[in-house]
Short mmCIF file of C-alpha atoms in Angstrom, two decimals:
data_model
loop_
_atom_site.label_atom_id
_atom_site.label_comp_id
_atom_site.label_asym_id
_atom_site.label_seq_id
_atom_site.Cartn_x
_atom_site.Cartn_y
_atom_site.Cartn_z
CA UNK G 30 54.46 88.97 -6.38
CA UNK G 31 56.28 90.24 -3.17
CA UNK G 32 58.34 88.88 -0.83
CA UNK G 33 56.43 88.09 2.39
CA UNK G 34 58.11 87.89 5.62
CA UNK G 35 57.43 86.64 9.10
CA UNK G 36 56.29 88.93 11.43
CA UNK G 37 58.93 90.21 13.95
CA UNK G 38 58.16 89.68 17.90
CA UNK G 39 56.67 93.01 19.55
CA UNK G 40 60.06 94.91 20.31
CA UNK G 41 62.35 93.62 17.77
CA UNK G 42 63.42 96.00 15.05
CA UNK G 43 61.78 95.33 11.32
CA UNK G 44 63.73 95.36 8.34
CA UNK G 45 61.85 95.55 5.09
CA UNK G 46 61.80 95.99 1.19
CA UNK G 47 60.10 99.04 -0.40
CA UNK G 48 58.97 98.79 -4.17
CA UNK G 49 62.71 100.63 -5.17
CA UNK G 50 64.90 97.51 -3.66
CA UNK G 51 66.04 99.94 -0.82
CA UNK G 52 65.98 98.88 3.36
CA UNK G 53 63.56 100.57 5.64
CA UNK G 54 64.22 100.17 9.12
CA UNK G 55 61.12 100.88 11.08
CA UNK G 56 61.42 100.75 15.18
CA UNK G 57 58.01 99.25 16.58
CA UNK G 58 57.30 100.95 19.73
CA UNK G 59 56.12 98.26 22.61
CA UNK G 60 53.50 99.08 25.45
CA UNK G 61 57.25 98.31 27.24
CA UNK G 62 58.85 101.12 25.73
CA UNK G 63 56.17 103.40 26.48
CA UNK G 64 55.93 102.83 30.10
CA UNK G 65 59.83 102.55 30.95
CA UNK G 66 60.14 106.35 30.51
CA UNK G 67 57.78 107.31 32.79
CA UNK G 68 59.07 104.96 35.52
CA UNK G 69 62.36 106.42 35.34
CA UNK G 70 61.19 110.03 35.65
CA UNK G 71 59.18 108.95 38.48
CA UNK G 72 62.06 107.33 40.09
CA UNK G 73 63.99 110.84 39.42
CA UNK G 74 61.68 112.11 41.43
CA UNK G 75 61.73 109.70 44.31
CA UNK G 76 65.62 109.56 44.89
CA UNK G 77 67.20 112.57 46.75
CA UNK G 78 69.84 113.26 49.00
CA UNK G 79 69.39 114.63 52.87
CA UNK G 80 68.11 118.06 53.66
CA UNK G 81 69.96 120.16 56.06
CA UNK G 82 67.53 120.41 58.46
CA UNK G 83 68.04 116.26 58.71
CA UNK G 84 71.34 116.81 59.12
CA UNK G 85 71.42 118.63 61.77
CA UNK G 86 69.33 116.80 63.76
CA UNK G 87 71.43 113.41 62.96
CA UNK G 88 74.37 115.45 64.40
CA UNK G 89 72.50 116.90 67.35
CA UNK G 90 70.88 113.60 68.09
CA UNK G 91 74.38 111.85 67.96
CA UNK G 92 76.11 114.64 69.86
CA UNK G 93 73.64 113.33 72.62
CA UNK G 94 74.35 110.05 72.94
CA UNK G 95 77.73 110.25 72.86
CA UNK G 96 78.19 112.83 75.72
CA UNK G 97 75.83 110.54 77.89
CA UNK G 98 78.50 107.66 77.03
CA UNK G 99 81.18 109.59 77.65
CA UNK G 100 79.64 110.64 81.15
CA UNK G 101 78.41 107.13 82.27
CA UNK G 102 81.88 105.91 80.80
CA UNK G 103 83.90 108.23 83.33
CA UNK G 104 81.58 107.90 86.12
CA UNK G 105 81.94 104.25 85.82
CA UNK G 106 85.83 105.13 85.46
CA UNK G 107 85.79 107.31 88.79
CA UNK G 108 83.80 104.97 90.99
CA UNK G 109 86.30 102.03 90.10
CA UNK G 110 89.42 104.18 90.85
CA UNK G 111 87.70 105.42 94.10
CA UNK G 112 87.02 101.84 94.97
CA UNK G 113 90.47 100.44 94.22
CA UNK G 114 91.45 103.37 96.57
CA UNK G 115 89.34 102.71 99.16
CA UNK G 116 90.79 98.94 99.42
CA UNK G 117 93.79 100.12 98.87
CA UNK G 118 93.68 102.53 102.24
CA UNK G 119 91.54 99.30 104.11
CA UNK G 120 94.43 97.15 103.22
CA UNK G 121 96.96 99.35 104.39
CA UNK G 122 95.51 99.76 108.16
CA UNK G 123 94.48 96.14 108.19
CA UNK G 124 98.35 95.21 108.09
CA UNK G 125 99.51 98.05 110.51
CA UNK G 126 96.79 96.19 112.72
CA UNK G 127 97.49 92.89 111.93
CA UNK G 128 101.84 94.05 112.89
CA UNK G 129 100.68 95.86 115.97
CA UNK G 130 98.83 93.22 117.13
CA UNK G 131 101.56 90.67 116.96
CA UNK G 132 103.99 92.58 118.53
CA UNK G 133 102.01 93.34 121.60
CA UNK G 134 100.78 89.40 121.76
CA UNK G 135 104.48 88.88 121.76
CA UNK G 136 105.06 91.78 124.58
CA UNK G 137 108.16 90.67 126.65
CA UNK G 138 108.43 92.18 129.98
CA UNK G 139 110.28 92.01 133.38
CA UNK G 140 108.92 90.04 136.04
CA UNK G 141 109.64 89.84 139.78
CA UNK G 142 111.86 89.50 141.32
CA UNK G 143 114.28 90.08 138.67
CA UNK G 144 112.90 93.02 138.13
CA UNK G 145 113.08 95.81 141.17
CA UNK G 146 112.10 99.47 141.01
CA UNK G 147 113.99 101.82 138.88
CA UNK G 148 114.94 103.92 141.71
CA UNK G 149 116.96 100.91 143.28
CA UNK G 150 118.91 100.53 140.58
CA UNK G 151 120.85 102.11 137.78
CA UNK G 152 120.86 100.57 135.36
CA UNK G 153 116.57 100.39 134.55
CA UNK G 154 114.31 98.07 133.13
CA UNK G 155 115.44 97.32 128.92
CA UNK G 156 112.42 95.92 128.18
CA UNK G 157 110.20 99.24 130.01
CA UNK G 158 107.06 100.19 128.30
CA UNK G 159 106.39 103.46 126.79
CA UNK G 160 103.64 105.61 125.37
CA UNK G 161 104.42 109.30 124.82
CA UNK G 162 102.97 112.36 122.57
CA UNK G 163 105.34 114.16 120.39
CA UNK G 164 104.34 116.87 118.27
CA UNK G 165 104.85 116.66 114.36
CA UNK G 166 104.06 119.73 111.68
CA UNK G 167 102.00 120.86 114.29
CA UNK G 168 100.04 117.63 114.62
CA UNK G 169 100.05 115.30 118.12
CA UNK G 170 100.80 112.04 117.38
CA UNK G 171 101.33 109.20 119.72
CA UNK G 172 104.39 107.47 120.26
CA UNK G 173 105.26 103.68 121.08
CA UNK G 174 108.18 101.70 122.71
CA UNK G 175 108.23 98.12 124.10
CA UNK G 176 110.12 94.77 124.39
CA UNK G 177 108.36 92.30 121.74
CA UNK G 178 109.16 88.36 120.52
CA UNK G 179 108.12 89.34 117.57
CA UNK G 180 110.89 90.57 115.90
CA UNK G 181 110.50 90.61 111.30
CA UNK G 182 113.73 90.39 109.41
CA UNK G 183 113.46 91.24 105.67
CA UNK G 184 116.75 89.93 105.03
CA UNK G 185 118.46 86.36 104.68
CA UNK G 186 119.14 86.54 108.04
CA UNK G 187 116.86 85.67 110.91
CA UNK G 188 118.13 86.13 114.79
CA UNK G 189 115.09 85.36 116.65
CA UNK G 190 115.63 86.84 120.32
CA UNK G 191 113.73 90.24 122.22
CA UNK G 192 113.55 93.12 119.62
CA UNK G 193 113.05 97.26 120.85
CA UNK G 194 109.83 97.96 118.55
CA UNK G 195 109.21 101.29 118.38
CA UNK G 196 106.12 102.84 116.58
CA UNK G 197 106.54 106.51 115.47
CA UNK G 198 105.79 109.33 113.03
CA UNK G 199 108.00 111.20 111.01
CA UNK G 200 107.80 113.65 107.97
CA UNK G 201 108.00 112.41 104.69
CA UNK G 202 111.54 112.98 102.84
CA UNK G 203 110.07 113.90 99.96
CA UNK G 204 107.13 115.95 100.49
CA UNK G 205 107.04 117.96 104.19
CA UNK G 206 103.33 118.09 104.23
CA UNK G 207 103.33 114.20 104.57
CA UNK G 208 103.77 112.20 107.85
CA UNK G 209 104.36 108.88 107.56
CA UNK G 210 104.11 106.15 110.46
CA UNK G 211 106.90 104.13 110.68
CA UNK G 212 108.16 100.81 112.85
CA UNK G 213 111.90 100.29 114.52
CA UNK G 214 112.70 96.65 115.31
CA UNK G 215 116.27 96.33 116.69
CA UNK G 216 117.48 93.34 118.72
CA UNK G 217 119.77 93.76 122.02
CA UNK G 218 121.48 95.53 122.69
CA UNK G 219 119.36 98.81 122.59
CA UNK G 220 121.81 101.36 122.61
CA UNK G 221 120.76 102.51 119.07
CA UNK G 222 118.17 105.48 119.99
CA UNK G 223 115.59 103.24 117.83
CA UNK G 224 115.19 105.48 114.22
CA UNK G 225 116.65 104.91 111.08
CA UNK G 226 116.20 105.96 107.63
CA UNK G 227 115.43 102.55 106.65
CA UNK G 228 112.86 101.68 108.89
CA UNK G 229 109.72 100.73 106.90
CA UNK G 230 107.03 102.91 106.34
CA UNK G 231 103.79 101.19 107.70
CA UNK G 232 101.17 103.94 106.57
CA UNK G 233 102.42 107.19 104.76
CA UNK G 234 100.37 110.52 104.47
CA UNK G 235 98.64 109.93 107.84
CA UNK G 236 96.40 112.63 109.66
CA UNK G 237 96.73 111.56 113.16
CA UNK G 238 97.95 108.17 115.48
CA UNK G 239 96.32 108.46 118.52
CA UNK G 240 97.08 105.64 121.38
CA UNK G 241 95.31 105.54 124.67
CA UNK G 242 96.14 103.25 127.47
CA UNK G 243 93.43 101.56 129.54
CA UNK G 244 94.38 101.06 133.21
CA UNK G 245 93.15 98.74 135.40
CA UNK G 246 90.20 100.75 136.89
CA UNK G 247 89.25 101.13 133.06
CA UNK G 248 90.39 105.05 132.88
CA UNK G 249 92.36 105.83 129.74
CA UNK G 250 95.58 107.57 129.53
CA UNK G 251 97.05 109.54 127.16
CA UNK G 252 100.77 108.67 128.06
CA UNK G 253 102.28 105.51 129.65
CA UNK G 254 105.84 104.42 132.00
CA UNK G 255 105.96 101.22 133.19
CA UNK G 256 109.10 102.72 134.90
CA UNK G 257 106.61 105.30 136.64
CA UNK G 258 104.93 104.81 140.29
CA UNK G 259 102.08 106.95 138.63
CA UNK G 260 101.40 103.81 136.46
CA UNK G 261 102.56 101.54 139.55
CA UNK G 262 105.18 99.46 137.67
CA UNK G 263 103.43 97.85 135.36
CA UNK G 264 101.81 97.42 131.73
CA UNK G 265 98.10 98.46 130.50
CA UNK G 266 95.43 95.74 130.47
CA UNK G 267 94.86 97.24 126.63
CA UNK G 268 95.64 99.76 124.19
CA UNK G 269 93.12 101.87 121.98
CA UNK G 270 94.07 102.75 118.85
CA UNK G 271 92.74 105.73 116.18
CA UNK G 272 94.16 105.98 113.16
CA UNK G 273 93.15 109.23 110.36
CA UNK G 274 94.11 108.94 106.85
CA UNK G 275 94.30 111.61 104.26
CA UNK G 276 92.21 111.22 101.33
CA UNK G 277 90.75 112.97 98.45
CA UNK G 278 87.66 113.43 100.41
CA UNK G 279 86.67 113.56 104.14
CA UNK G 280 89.97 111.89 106.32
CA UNK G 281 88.95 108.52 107.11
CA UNK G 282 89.04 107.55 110.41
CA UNK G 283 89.48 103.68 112.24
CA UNK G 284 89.19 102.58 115.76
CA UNK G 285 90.18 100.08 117.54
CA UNK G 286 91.00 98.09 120.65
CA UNK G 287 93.66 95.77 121.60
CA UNK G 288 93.96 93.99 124.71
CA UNK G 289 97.60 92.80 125.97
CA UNK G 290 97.98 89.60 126.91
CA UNK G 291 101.06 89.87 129.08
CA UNK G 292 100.38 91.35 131.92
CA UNK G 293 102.60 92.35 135.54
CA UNK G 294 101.59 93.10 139.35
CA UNK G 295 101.43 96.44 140.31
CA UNK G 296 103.78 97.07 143.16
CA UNK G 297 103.55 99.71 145.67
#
């Protein structure tokens, strides 16, 4: 009588005894094994790589996007540098304003009787006031002398007393195509002709600085000598003021008016 044996689960491999005492192994094929093939050649089927065609439009497609990042990136760039300049330049002609304004609030002048007509005397008003046109690199630009309480030290030492401020152009030292507007500030005496070297530059790479002088029947001049019966002896009742800048673009241009609050009878 033969050995039974317990059947083996679906899957498991069945060992057995044949009639001559030897081992069969016999594999019993599960409805698992029979399906697990065909997934996998399905799935073969299902997994692949790219085509070039997909490619090249992933490239194209990315190409795009970032050149319009790269554009709105530098426009964004160029507008910010543009406005930095811009306050930059408003800055600049806000403090010429803000110094020109002082000084002339500060205007010292000569009053009767001490003082008398230049041609009774030799020796001339010091504290005269003068507006003249000189001509740099082929460009008119205005010219400013007067007496002013407001004198600026940029040193330890402050001496307060009546300064020579003179406004004027000159060419830049280091390129010639360049004028820059400048200020003198000496105290007494003002036997120094009123231009140095180290006078501060107030606005460089200007276009024009154009002054006009209002008298008191409101007509503008281009000039001004308080030491001149044309102007009879006296000061303007205000000063206009047009400033052009170079820029990158169109030369930007500011107005304005300032009215002098020092003021002296016109003699006859």
């Amino acid at each position: 009588m033969g050995k039974t044996t317990s059947p083996s689960p679906p899957g498991d491999t069945l060992v057995r005894n044949n009639r001559h005492g030897q081992l069969r192994v016999s594999a019993l094929v599960t409805t698992k094994s029979k399906i697990l093939p065909r997934i996998t050649h399905q799935w073969a089927f299902q997994i692949k790589g790219f085509t070039l065609m997909e490619i090249l439009i992933a490239v194209v497609i990315f190409g795009v996007l970032m050149t319009t990042l790269f554009t709105a990136f530098n426009s964004f760039i160029s507008s910010t540098t543009a406005v930095s300049r811009t306050l930059t330049e408003d800055e600049r002609v806000r403090t010429l304003l803000d110094i020109l304004e002082m000084d002339l609030n500060a205007l010292y002048i000569t009053r009767p009787p001490r003082y008398v007509r230049p041609e009774t005397t030799s020796d001339g008003d010091l504290f005269s006031f003068n507006g003249v046109q000189e001509e740099i690199s082929g460009i008119s630009i205005s010219r400013l002398g007067f007496a002013s309480l407001n004198h600026l030290t940029f040193g330890p030492m402050n001496h307060p007393g009546v300064a020579k401020i003179i406004y004027y152009a000159r060419t830049n030292e280091e390129n010639e195509n360049e004028i820059d507007l400048c200020r003198s500030d000496l105290l007494r005496p003002f036997d120094d002709p009123g231009e140095s070297p180290c006078d501060p530059v107030l606005i460089r790479n200007i276009q024009g600085f154009e002054l006009s002088y209002v008298d008191a029947e409101g007509d503008e001049q281009t000039d001004w000598d308080s030491e001149s019966s044309t102007f009879g002896y006296t000061v303007p009742l205000s000063i206009k003021l047009k400033i052009t800048l170079k820029t990158q673009g169109s030369p930007k241009i500011v107005q304005t008016e300032i009215p002098l609050v020092v003021s002296r009878q016109p003699l006859e």
